[in-house]
mmCIF file of C-alpha atoms and ligand atoms in Angstrom:
data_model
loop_
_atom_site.group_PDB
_atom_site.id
_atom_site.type_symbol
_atom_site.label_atom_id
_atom_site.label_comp_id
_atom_site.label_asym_id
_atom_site.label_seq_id
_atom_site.Cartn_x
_atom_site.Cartn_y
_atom_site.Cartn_z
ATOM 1 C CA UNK A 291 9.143 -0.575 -0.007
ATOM 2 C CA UNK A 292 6.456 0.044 -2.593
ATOM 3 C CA UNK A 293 5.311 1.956 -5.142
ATOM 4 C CA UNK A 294 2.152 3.078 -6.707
ATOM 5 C CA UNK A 295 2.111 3.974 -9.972
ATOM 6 C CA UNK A 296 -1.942 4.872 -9.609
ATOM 7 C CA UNK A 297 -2.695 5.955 -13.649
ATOM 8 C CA UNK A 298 0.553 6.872 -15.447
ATOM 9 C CA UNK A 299 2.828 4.437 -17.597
ATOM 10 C CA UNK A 300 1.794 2.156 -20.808
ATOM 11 C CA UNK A 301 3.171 -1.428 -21.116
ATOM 12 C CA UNK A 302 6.149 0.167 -23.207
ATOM 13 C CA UNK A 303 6.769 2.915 -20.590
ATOM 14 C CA UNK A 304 6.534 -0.075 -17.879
ATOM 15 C CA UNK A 305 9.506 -2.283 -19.802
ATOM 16 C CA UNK A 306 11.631 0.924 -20.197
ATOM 17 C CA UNK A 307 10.919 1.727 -16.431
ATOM 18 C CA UNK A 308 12.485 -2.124 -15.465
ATOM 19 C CA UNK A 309 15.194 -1.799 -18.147
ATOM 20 C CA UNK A 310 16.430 0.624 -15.613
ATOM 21 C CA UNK A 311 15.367 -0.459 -12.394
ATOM 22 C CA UNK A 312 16.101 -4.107 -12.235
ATOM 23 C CA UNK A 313 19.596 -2.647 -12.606
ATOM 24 C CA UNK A 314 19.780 -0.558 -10.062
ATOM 25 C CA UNK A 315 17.974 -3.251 -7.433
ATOM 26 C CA UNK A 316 19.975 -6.019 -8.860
ATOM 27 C CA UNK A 317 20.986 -8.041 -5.324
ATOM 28 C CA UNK A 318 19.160 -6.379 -2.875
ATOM 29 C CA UNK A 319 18.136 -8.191 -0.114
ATOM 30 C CA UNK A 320 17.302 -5.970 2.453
ATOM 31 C CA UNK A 321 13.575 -5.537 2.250
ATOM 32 C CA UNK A 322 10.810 -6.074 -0.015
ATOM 33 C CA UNK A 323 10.244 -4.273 -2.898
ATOM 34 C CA UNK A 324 6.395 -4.092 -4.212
ATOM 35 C CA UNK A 325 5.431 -1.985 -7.746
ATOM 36 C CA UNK A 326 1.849 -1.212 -8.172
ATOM 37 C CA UNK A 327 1.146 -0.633 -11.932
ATOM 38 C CA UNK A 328 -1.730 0.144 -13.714
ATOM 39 C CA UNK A 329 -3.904 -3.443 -14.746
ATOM 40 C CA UNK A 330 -2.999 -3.089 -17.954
ATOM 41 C CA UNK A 331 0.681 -3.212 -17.609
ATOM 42 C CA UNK A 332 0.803 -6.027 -15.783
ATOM 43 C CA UNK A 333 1.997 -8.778 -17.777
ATOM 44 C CA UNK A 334 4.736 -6.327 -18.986
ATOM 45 C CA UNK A 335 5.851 -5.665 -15.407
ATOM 46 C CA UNK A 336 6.085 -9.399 -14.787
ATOM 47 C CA UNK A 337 7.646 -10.015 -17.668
ATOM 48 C CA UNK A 338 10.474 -7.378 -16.684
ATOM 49 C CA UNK A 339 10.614 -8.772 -13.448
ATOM 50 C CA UNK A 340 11.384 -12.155 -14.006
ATOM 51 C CA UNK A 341 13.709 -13.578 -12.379
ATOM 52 C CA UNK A 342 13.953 -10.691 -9.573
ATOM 53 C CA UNK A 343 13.031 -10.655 -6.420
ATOM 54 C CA UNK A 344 10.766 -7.700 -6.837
ATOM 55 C CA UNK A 345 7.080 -8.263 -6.711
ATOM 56 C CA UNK A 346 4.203 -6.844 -8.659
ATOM 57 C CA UNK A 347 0.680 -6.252 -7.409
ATOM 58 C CA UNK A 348 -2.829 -4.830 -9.018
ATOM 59 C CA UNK A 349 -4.471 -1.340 -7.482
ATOM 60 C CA UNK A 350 -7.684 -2.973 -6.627
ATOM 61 C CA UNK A 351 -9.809 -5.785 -6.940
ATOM 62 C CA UNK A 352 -13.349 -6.673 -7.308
ATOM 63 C CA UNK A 353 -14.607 -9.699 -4.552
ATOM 64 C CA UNK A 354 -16.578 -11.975 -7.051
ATOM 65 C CA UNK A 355 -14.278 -14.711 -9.169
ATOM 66 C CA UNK A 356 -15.747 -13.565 -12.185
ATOM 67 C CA UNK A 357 -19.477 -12.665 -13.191
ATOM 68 C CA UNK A 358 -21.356 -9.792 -15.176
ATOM 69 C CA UNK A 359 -19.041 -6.849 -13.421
ATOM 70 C CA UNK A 360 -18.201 -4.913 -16.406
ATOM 71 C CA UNK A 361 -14.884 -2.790 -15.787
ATOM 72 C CA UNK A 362 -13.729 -5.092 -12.478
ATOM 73 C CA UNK A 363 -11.157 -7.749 -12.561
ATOM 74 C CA UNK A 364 -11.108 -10.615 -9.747
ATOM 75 C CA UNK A 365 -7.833 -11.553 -7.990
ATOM 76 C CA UNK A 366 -7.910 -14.752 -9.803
ATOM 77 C CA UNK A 367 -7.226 -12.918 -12.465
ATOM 78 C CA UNK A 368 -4.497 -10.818 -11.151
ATOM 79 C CA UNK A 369 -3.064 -14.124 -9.552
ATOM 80 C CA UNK A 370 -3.187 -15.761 -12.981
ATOM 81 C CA UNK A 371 -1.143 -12.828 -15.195
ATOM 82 C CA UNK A 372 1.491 -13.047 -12.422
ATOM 83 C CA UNK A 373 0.702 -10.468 -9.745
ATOM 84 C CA UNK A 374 1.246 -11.349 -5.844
ATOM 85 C CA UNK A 375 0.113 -8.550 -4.139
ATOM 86 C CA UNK A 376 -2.765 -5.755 -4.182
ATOM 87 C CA UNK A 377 -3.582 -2.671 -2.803
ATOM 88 C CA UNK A 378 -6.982 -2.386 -0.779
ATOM 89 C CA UNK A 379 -9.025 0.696 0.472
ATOM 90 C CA UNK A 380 -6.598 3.693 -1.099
ATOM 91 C CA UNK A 381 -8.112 6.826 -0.359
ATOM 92 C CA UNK A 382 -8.379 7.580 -4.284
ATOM 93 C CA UNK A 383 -10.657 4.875 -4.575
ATOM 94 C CA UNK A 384 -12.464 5.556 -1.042
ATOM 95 C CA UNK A 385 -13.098 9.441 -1.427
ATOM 96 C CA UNK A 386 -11.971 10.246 -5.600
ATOM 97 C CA UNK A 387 -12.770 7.382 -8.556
ATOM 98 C CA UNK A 388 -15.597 5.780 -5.945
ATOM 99 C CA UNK A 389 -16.833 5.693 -2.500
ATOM 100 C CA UNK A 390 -15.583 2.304 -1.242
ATOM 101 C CA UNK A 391 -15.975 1.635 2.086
ATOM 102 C CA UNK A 392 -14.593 -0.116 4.876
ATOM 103 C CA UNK A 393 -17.328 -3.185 4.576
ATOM 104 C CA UNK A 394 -15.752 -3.111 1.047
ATOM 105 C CA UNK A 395 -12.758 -3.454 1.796
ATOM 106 C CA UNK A 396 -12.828 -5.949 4.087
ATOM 107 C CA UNK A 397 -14.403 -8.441 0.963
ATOM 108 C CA UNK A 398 -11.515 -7.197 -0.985
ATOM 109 C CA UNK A 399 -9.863 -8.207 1.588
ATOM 110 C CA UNK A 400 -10.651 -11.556 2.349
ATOM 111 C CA UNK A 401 -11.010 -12.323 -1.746
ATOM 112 C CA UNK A 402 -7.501 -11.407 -2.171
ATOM 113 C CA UNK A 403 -6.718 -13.471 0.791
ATOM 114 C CA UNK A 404 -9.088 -16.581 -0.665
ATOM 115 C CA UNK A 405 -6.936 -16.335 -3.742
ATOM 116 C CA UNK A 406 -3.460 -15.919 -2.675
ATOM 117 C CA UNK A 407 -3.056 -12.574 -3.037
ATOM 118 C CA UNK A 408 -1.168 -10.429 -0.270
ATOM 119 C CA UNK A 409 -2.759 -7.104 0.166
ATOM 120 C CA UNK A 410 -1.527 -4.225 1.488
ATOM 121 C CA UNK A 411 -4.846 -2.379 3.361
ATOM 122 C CA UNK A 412 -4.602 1.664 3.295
ATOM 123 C CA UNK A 413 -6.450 3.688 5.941
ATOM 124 C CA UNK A 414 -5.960 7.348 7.126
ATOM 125 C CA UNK A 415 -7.672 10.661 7.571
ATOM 126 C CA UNK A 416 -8.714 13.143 5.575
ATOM 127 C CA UNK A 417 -7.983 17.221 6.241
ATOM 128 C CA UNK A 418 -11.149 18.361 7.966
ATOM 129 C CA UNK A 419 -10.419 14.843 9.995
ATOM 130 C CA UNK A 420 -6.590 15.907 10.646
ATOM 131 C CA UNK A 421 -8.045 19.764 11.810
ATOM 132 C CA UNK A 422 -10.605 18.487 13.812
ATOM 133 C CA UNK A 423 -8.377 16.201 15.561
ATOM 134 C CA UNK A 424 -10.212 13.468 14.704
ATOM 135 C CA UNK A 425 -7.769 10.957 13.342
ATOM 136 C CA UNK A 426 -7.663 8.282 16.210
ATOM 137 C CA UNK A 427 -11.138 8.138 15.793
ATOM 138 C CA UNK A 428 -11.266 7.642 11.691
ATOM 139 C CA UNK A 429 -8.139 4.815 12.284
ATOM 140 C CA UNK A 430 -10.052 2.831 15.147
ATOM 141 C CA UNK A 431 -13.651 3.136 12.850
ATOM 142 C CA UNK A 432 -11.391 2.064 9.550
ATOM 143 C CA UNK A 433 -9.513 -0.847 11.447
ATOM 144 C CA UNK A 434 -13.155 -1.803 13.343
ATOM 145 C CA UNK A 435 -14.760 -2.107 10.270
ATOM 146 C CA UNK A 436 -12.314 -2.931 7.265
ATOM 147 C CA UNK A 437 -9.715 -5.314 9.020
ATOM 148 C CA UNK A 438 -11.250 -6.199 12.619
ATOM 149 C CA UNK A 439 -13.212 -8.864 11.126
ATOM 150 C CA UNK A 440 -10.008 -10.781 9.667
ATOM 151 C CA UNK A 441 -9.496 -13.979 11.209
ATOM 152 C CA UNK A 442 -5.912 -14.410 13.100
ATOM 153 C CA UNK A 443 -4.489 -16.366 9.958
ATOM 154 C CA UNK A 444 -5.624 -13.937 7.431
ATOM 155 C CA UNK A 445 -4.349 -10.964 9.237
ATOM 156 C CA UNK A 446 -0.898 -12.166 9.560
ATOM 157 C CA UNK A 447 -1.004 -12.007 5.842
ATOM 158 C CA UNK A 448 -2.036 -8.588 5.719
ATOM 159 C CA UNK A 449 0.120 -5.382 5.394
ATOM 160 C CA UNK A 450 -1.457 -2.127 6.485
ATOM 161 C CA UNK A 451 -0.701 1.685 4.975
ATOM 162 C CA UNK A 452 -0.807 4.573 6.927
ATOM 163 C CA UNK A 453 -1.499 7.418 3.986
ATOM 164 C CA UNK A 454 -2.978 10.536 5.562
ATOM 165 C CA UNK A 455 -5.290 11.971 2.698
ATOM 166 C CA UNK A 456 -3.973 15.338 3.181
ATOM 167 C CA UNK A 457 -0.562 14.346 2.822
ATOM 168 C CA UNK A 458 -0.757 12.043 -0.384
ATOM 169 C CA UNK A 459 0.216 14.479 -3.582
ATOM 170 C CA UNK A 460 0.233 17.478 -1.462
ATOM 171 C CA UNK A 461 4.236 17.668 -0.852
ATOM 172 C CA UNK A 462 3.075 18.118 2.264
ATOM 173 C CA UNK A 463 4.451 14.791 3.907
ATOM 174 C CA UNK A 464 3.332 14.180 7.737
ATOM 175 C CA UNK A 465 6.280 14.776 10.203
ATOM 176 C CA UNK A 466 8.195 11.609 11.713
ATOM 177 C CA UNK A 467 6.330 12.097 15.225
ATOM 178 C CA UNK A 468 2.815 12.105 13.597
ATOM 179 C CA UNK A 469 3.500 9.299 11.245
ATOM 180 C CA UNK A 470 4.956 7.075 14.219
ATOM 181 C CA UNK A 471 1.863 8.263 16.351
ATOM 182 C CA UNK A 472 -0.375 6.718 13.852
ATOM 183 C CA UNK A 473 1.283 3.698 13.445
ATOM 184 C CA UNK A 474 1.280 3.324 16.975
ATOM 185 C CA UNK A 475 -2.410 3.833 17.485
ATOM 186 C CA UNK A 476 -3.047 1.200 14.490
ATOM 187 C CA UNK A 477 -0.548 -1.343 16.687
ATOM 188 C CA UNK A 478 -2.767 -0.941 19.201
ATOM 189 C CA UNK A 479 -5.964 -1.355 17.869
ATOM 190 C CA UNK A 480 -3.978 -4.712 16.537
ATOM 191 C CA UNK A 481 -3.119 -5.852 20.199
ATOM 192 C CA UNK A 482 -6.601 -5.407 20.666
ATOM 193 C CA UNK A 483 -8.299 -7.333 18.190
ATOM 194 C CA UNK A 484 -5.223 -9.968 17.073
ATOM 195 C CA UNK A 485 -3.190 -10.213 20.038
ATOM 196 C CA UNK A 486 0.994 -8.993 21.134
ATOM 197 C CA UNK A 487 2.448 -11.236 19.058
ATOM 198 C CA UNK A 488 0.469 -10.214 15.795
ATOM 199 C CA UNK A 489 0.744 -6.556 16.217
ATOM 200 C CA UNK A 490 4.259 -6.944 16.754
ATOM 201 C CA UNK A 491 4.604 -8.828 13.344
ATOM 202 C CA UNK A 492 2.342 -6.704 11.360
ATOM 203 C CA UNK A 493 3.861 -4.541 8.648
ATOM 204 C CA UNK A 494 2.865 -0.747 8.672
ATOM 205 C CA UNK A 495 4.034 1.433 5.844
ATOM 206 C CA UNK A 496 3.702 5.057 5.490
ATOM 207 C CA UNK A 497 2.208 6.803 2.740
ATOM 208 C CA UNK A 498 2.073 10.457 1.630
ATOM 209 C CA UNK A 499 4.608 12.473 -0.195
ATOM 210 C CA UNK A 500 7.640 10.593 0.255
ATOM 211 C CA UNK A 501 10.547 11.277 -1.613
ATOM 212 C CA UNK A 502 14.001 10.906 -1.374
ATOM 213 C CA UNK A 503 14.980 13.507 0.541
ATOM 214 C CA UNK A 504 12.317 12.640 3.236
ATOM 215 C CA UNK A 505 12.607 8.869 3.507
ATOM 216 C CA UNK A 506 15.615 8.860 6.322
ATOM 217 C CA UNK A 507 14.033 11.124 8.524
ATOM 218 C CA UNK A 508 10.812 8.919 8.453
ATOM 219 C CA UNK A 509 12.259 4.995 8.120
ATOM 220 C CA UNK A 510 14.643 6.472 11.746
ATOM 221 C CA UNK A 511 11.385 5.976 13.387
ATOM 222 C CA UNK A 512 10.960 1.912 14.547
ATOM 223 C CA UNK A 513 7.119 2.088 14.275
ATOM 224 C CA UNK A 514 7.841 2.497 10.253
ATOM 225 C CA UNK A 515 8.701 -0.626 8.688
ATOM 226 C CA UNK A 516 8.194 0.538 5.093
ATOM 227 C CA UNK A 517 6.637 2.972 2.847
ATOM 228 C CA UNK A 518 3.846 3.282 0.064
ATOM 229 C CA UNK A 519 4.901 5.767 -2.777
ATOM 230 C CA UNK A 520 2.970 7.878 -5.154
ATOM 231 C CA UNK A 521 4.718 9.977 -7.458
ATOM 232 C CA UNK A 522 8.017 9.413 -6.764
ATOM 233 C CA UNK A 523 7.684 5.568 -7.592
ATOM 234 C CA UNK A 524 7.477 6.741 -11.096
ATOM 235 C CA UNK A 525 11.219 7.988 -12.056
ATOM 236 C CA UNK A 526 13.506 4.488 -11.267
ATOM 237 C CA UNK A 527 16.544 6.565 -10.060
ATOM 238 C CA UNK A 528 14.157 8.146 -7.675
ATOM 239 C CA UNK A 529 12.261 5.072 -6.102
ATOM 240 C CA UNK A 530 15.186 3.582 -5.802
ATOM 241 C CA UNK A 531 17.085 6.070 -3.736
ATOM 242 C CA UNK A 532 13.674 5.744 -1.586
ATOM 243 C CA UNK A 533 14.104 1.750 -1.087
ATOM 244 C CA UNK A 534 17.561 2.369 0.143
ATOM 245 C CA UNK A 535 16.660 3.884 3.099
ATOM 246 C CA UNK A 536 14.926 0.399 4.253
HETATM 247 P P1 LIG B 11 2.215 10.309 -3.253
HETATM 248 O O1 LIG B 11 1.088 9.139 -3.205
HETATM 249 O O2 LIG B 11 3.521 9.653 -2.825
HETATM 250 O O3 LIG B 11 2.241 10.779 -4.653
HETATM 251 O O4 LIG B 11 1.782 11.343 -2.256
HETATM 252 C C1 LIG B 11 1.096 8.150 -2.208
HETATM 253 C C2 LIG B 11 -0.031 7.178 -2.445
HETATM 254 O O5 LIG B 11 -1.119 7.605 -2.859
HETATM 255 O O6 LIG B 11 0.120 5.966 -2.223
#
């Protein structure tokens, strides 16, 4: 169960968020829980998490260790200020802040990977994609050519995010049925390329609108075994109710 905080929150905002949070997650056991703050707030989320088992993770990396790439930070670094996971390939950062793409994020990838990170690799479709029926297609390309060319070790490591572009900040979640579809079609692709055993294993999360009063309907479907959240990751009473429908 995690949550992206994309750009809201300061350090002191972060601390305030955990003051409440750790509280209400104090003892669970019965998944993973994953926050996604801003870079900055990092070492304040870590700090508030101490001693937790929740887990904090960066929003993106850049693939070199370190160099003359003004405004990037390496997952070294993340690694270093106490982060464990990252998020690859979200569709802000594919189609809104930049144009990565999915040769990019398979370096992201396997840098996070080479440094110990564990990322969490979004793909879906955008609208036109979704109305032209075209979202098998966009899946199979963005699995083909961001995650395909994982070796078998590195992609049992790997976490993948189903967030349909015109469901993320729209309210306008995807049903159950098409979520699970989805899923199902990335599963395959995984049996393909990786084998039954690893497609069975891997981790798919849903993305897109999720809130609390849409989280049962969605985690009742088996091909969901988690879920990425936007906006509603920001108010602790709220992502919280969301985690306990794991
Ligand atoms: P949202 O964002 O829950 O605000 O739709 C999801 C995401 O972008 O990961």
């Amino acid at each position: 169960m995690a949550g992206n905080w994309k750009m809201y929150k300061t350090p002191q905002e972060t601390a305030i968020f955990f003051e409440r949070f750790n509280s209400l997650a104090d003892g669970w056991e019965k998944s993973d829980i994953v926050l996604f703050p801003p870079a900055i707030d990092i070492p304040a989320a870590v700090a508030a998490v101490n001693g937790t088992n929740i887990g904090i993770g960066g929003q993106n990396i850049y693939w070199s260790k370190e160099g003359a790439f003004t405004g990037e930070i390496s997952a070294d670094m993340f690694l270093a200020a106490g982060a464990s996971w990252v998020l690859i390939g979200h569709s802000e950062r594919r189609h809104v802040v930049t144009s990565e793409t999915d040769a990019d994020v398979l370096k992201k990838t396997q840098a996070a990977l080479g440094a110990g990170l564990r990322p969490i690799i979004c793909v879906g479709e955008r609208l036109e994609e979704h109305k032209a029926g075209k979202t098998n297609e966009v899946l199979i390309k963005q699995f083909a050519a961001g995650v395909a060319g994982l070796t078998e070790e590195q992609f049992a490591q790997v976490v993948i995010a189903y967030e349909p572009v015109w469901a993320i900040g729209t309210g306008q979640t995807a049903t159950p049925e098409i979520a699970a579809a989805a899923h199902r079609l990335i599963r395959q692709e995984a049996d393909r390329r990786f084998g039954g055993e690893a497609a069975e294993q891997l981790r798919i999360l849903y993305g897109g609108s999720v809130k609390p009063d849409n989280i049962v309907g969605l985690m009742k479907e088996d091909q969901l075994d988690g879920t990425l959240v936007g906006g509603a990751s920001l108010d602790p009473d709220s992502f919280f109710k969301i985690v306990k429908a794991a």
